[in-house]
CSV table of C-alpha atoms and ligand atoms in Angstrom, one decimal:
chain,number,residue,atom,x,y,z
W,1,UNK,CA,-3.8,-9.2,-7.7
W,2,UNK,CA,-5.1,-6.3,-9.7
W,3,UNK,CA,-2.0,-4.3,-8.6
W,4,UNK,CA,0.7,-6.7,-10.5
W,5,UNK,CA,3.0,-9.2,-8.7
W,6,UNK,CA,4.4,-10.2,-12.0
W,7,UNK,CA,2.8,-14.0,-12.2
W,8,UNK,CA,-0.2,-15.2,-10.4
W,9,UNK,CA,-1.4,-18.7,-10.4
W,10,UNK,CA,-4.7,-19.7,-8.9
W,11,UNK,CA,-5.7,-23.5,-7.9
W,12,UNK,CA,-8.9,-24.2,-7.3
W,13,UNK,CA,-11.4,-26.9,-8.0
W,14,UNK,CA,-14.9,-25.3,-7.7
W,15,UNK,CA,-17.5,-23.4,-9.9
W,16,UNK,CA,-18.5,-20.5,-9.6
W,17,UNK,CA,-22.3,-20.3,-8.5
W,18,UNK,CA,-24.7,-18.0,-8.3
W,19,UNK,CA,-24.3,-16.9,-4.6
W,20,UNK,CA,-20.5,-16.3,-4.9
W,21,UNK,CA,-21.1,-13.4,-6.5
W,22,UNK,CA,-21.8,-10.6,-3.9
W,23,UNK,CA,-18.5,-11.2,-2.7
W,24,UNK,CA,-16.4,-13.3,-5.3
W,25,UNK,CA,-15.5,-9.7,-7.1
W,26,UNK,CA,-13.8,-11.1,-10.4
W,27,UNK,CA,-16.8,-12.8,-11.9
W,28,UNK,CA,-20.3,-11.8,-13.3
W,29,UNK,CA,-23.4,-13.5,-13.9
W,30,UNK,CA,-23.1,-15.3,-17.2
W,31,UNK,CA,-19.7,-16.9,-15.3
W,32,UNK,CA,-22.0,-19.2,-13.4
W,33,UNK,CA,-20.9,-22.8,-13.8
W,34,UNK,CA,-17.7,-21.8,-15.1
W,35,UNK,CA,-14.3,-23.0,-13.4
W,36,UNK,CA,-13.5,-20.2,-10.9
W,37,UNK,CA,-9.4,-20.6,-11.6
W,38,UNK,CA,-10.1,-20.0,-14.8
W,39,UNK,CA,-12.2,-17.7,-15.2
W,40,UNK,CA,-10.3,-15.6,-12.6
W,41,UNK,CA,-7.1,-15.7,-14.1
W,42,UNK,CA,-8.8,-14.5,-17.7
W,43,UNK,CA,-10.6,-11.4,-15.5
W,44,UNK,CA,-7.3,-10.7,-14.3
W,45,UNK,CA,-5.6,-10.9,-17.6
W,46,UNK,CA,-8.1,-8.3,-19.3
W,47,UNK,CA,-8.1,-6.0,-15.9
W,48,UNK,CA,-3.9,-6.0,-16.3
W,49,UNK,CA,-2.5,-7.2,-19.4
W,50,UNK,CA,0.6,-7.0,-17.7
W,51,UNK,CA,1.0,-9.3,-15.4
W,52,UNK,CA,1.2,-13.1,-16.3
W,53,UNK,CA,-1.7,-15.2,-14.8
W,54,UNK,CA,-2.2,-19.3,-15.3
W,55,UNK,CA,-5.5,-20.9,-13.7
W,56,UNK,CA,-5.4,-24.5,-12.9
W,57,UNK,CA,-8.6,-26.6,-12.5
W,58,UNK,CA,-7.7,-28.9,-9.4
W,59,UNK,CA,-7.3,-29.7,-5.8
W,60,UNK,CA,-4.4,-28.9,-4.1
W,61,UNK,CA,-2.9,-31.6,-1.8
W,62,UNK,CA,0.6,-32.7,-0.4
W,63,UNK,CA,0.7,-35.1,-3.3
W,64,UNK,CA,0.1,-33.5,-6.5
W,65,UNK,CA,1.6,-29.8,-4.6
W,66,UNK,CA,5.1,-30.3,-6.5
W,67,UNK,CA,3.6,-30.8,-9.8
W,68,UNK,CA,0.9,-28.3,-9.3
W,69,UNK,CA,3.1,-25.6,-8.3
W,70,UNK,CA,5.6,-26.2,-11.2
W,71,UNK,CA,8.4,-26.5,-7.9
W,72,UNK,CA,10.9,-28.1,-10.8
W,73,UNK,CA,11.0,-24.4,-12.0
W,74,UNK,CA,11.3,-23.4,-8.8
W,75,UNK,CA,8.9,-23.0,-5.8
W,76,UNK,CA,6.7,-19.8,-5.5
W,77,UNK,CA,7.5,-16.7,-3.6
W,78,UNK,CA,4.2,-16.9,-1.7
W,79,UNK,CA,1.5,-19.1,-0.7
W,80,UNK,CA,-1.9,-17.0,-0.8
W,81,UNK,CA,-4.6,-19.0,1.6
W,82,UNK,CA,-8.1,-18.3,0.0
W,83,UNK,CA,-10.0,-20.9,0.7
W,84,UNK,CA,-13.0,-21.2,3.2
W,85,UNK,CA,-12.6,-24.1,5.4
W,86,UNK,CA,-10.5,-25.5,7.4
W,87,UNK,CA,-9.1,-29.3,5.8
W,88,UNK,CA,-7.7,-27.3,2.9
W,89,UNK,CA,-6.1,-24.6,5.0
W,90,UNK,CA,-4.2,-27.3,7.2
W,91,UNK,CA,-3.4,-29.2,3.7
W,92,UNK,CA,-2.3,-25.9,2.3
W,93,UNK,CA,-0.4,-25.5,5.8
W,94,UNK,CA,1.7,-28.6,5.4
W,95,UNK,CA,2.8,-27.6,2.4
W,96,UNK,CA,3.9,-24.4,3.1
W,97,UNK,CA,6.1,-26.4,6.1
W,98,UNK,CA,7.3,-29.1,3.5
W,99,UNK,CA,8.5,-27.1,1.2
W,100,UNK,CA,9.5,-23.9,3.6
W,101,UNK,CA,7.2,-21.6,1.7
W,102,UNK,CA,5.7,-18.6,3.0
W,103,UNK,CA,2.3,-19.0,4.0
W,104,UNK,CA,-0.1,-16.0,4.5
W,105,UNK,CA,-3.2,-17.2,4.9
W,106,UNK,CA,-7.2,-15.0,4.8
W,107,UNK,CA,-10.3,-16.0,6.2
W,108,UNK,CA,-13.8,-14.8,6.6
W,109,UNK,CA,-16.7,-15.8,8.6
W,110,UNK,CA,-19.6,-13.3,8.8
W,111,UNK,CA,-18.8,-10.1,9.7
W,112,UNK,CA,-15.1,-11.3,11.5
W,113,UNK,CA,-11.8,-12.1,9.6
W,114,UNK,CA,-8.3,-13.3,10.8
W,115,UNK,CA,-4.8,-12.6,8.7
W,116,UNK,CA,-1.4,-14.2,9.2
W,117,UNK,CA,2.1,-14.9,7.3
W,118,UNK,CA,3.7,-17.7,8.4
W,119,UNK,CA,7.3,-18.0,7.6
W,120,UNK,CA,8.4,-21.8,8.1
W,121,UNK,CA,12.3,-20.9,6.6
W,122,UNK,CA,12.0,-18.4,9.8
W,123,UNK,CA,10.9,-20.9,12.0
W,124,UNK,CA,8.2,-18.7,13.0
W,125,UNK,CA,5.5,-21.5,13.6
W,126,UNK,CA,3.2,-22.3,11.4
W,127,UNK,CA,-0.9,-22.4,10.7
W,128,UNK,CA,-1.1,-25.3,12.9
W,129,UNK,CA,0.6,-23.9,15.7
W,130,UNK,CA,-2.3,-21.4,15.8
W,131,UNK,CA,-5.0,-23.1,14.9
W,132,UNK,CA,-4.0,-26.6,15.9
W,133,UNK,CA,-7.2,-27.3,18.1
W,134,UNK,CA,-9.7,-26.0,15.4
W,135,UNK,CA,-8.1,-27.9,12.5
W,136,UNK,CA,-9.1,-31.2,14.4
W,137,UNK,CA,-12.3,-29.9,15.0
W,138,UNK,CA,-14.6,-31.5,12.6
W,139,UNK,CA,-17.7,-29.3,13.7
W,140,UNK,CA,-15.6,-25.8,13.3
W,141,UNK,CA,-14.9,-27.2,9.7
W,142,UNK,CA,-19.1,-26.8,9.1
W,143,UNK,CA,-18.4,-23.3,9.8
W,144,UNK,CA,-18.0,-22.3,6.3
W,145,UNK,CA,-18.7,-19.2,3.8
W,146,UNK,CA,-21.4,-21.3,2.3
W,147,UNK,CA,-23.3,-22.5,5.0
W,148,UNK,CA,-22.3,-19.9,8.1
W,149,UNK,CA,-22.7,-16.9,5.6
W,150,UNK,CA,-20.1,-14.0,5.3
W,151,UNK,CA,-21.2,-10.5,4.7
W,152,UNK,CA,-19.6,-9.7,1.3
W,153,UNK,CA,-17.7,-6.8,2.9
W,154,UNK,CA,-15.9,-9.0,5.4
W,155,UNK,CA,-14.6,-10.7,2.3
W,156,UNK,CA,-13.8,-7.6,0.8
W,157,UNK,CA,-11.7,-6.1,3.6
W,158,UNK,CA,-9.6,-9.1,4.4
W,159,UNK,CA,-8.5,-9.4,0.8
W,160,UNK,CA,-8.0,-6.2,0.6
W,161,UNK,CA,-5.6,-6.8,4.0
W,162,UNK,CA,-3.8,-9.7,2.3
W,163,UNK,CA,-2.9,-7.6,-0.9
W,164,UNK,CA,-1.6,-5.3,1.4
W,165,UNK,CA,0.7,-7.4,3.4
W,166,UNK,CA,1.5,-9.6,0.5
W,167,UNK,CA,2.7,-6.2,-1.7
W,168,UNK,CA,4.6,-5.6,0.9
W,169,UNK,CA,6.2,-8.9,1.3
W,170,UNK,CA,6.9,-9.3,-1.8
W,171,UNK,CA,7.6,-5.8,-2.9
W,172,UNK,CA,9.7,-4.6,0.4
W,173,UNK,CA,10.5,-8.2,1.9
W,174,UNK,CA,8.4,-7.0,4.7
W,175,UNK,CA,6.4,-9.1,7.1
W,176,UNK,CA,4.1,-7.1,9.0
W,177,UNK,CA,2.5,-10.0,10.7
W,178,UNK,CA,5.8,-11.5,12.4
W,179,UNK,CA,4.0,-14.1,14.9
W,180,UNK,CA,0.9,-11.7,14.8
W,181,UNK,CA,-2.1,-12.8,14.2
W,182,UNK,CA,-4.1,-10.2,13.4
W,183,UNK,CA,-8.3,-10.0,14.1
W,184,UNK,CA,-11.1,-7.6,12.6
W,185,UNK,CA,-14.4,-7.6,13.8
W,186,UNK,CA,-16.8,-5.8,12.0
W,187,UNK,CA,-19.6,-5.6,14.3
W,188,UNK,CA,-17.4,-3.5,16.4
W,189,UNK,CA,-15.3,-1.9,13.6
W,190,UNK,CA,-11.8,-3.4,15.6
W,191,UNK,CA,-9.1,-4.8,14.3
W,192,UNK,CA,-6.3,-5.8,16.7
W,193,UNK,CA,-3.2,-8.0,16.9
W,194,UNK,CA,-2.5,-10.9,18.8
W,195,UNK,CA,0.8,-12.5,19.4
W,196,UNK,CA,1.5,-16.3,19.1
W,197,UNK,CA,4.5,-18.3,19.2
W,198,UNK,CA,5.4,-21.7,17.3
W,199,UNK,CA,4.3,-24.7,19.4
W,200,UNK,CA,7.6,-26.6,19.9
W,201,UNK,CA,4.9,-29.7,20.1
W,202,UNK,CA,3.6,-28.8,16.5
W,203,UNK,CA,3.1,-32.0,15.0
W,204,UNK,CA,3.5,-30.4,11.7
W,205,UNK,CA,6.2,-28.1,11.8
W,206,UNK,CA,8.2,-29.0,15.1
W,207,UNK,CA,10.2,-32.0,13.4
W,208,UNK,CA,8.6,-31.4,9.5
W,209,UNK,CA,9.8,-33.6,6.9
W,210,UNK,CA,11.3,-31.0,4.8
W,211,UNK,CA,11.6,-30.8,0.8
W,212,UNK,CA,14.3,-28.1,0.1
W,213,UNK,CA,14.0,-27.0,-3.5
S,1,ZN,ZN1,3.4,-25.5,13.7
């Protein structure tokens, strides 16, 4: 984000506290209790005066995702999955199928992380098709940032990862995660790919209700 995409808008509904900050880079100790969208999108501002950030203080959902994406303007280049659990990556899923926009979606979870771009106008399956089983899996869902722990470097690496691929999409209209889903491990200082394909059974994005813009 520091690099400069040109606009950056970041949704999210939470504080910050005072255990995001060994890994939530963009805000200091006297930000605690402050809205994390907004105060993130002011960092940035000051860090690159450049590019143009907006921070919104809200939930995302399939409902307000039209209005909260300004989509009457015209829908976004990119769909950039930050979150840490698994309800709001399937939401954020399902809108990236609705409205056929890009998805490239980060997560973390101790010292392991997984990165993919999912390219619904491509029809290259979607989150879902993936992840299908663990979505519906309301114990994998307690397997979150804040109570699993992540070391702060696993955050740091895979956001460092999805700059990189989405410079590169954006920049160079590159996806170098085509059906990839790509895995580093840590522990074992590995990273490797793994291939998936779109699950013609996908309830989400085999026969999606679709919202061209
Ligand atoms: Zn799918």
């Amino acid at each position: 984000m520091r690099a400069g995409i040109g606009y950056v808008h970041l949704i999210d509904d939470d504080e910050i506290e005072a255990s995001n900050l060994q890994r939530q880079t963009l805000f200091l100790p006297e930000d605690v209790g402050q809205s994390k969208a907004l105060t993130a999108a002011h960092m940035l501002a000051r860090i690159n005066p450049l590019i143009k950030t907006r921070g919104t203080v809200a939930r995302l959902d399939e409902d307000n995702a039209y209005e909260l994406l300004d989509m009457a303007a015209g829908k976004p280049d990119l769909l950039l999955d930050c979150t840490d659990n698994f309800a709001t990556r399937d939401i954020i899923n399902r809108i990236s199928v609705r409205y056929q926009i890009p998805l490239l979606s980060a997560s973390a979870i101790a010292m392991q992380g997984q990165l993919a771009l999912f390219e619904p106008q491509l029809d290259t399956g979607c989150y879902h098709c993936v992840f299908g089983s663990v979505v519906l899996d309301e114990a994998a869902d307690e397997r979150t940032c804040a109570n699993s722990g992540v070391l702060a470097s696993t955050t740091a690496v895979m956001g460092n990862l999805q700059a990189n691929t989405a410079l590169q999409y954006l920049g160079l209209t590159k996806n170098l995660l085509t059906n990839k889903l790509l895995i580093w491990d840590g522990s074992q200082m590995q990273q490797r790919l793994m291939g998936y394909r779109k699950d013609p059974q996908c309830p989400v994005c085999s026969s999606p209700i679709v919202n061209p813009l």
